[in-house]
One Martini backbone bead per residue (centre of mass of N, CA, C, O) as a GRO file, in nm:
protein
   50
    1MET     BB    1   0.060   0.062  -0.023
    2LYS     BB    2   0.297   0.259   0.015
    3ARG     BB    3   0.426   0.211  -0.265
    4GLY     BB    4   0.181   0.284  -0.440
    5LEU     BB    5   0.162   0.574  -0.341
    6GLY     BB    6   0.447   0.658  -0.425
    7ILE     BB    7   0.412   0.601  -0.726
    8GLY     BB    8   0.166   0.781  -0.777
    9LEU     BB    9   0.288   1.050  -0.676
   10GLY     BB   10   0.538   1.045  -0.857
   11ALA     BB   11   0.389   1.039  -1.128
   12LEU     BB   12   0.235   1.300  -1.083
   13GLY     BB   13   0.488   1.475  -1.045
   14GLY     BB   14   0.617   1.413  -1.319
   15TYR     BB   15   0.386   1.526  -1.492
   16ALA     BB   16   0.385   1.807  -1.369
   17TYR     BB   17   0.669   1.875  -1.460
   18TYR     BB   18   0.614   1.852  -1.759
   19ALA     BB   19   0.375   2.062  -1.772
   20LEU     BB   20   0.525   2.311  -1.617
   21VAL     BB   21   0.824   2.283  -1.731
   22GLY     BB   22   0.983   2.107  -1.914
   23CYS     BB   23   1.053   2.140  -2.281
   24ALA     BB   24   1.072   2.368  -2.533
   25THR     BB   25   1.266   2.217  -2.759
   26GLY     BB   26   1.303   1.881  -2.723
   27ALA     BB   27   1.622   1.820  -2.619
   28CYS     BB   28   1.535   1.681  -2.364
   29PRO     BB   29   1.565   1.356  -2.249
   30ILE     BB   30   1.346   1.365  -2.007
   31THR     BB   31   1.130   1.628  -2.050
   32SER     BB   32   1.010   1.570  -2.356
   33ASN     BB   33   0.859   1.315  -2.223
   34PRO     BB   34   0.591   1.208  -2.039
   35TRP     BB   35   0.671   0.908  -1.988
   36ILE     BB   36   0.952   0.953  -1.871
   37THR     BB   37   0.879   1.151  -1.644
   38THR     BB   38   0.676   0.962  -1.504
   39GLY     BB   39   0.873   0.728  -1.452
   40TRP     BB   40   1.074   0.884  -1.278
   41GLY     BB   41   0.869   0.965  -1.062
   42ALA     BB   42   0.796   0.674  -0.979
   43LEU     BB   43   1.083   0.592  -0.895
   44ILE     BB   44   1.114   0.808  -0.676
   45GLY     BB   45   0.864   0.722  -0.513
   46LEU     BB   46   0.964   0.437  -0.450
   47THR     BB   47   1.224   0.519  -0.305
   48ALA     BB   48   1.086   0.703  -0.086
   49SER     BB   49   0.889   0.458   0.027
   50ALA     BB   50   1.117   0.238   0.128
   0.00000   0.00000   0.00000
């Protein structure tokens, strides 16, 4: 339960980062794609909840 919540909040935070900050040029390897940014957020959320 705790890990799932961490993953969900991390993914939400990752997508929010993409939507609010993102990458204007599209040349940024992590923030140019919403799937990658959401995945990194979920991974960080998993790590933080462990």
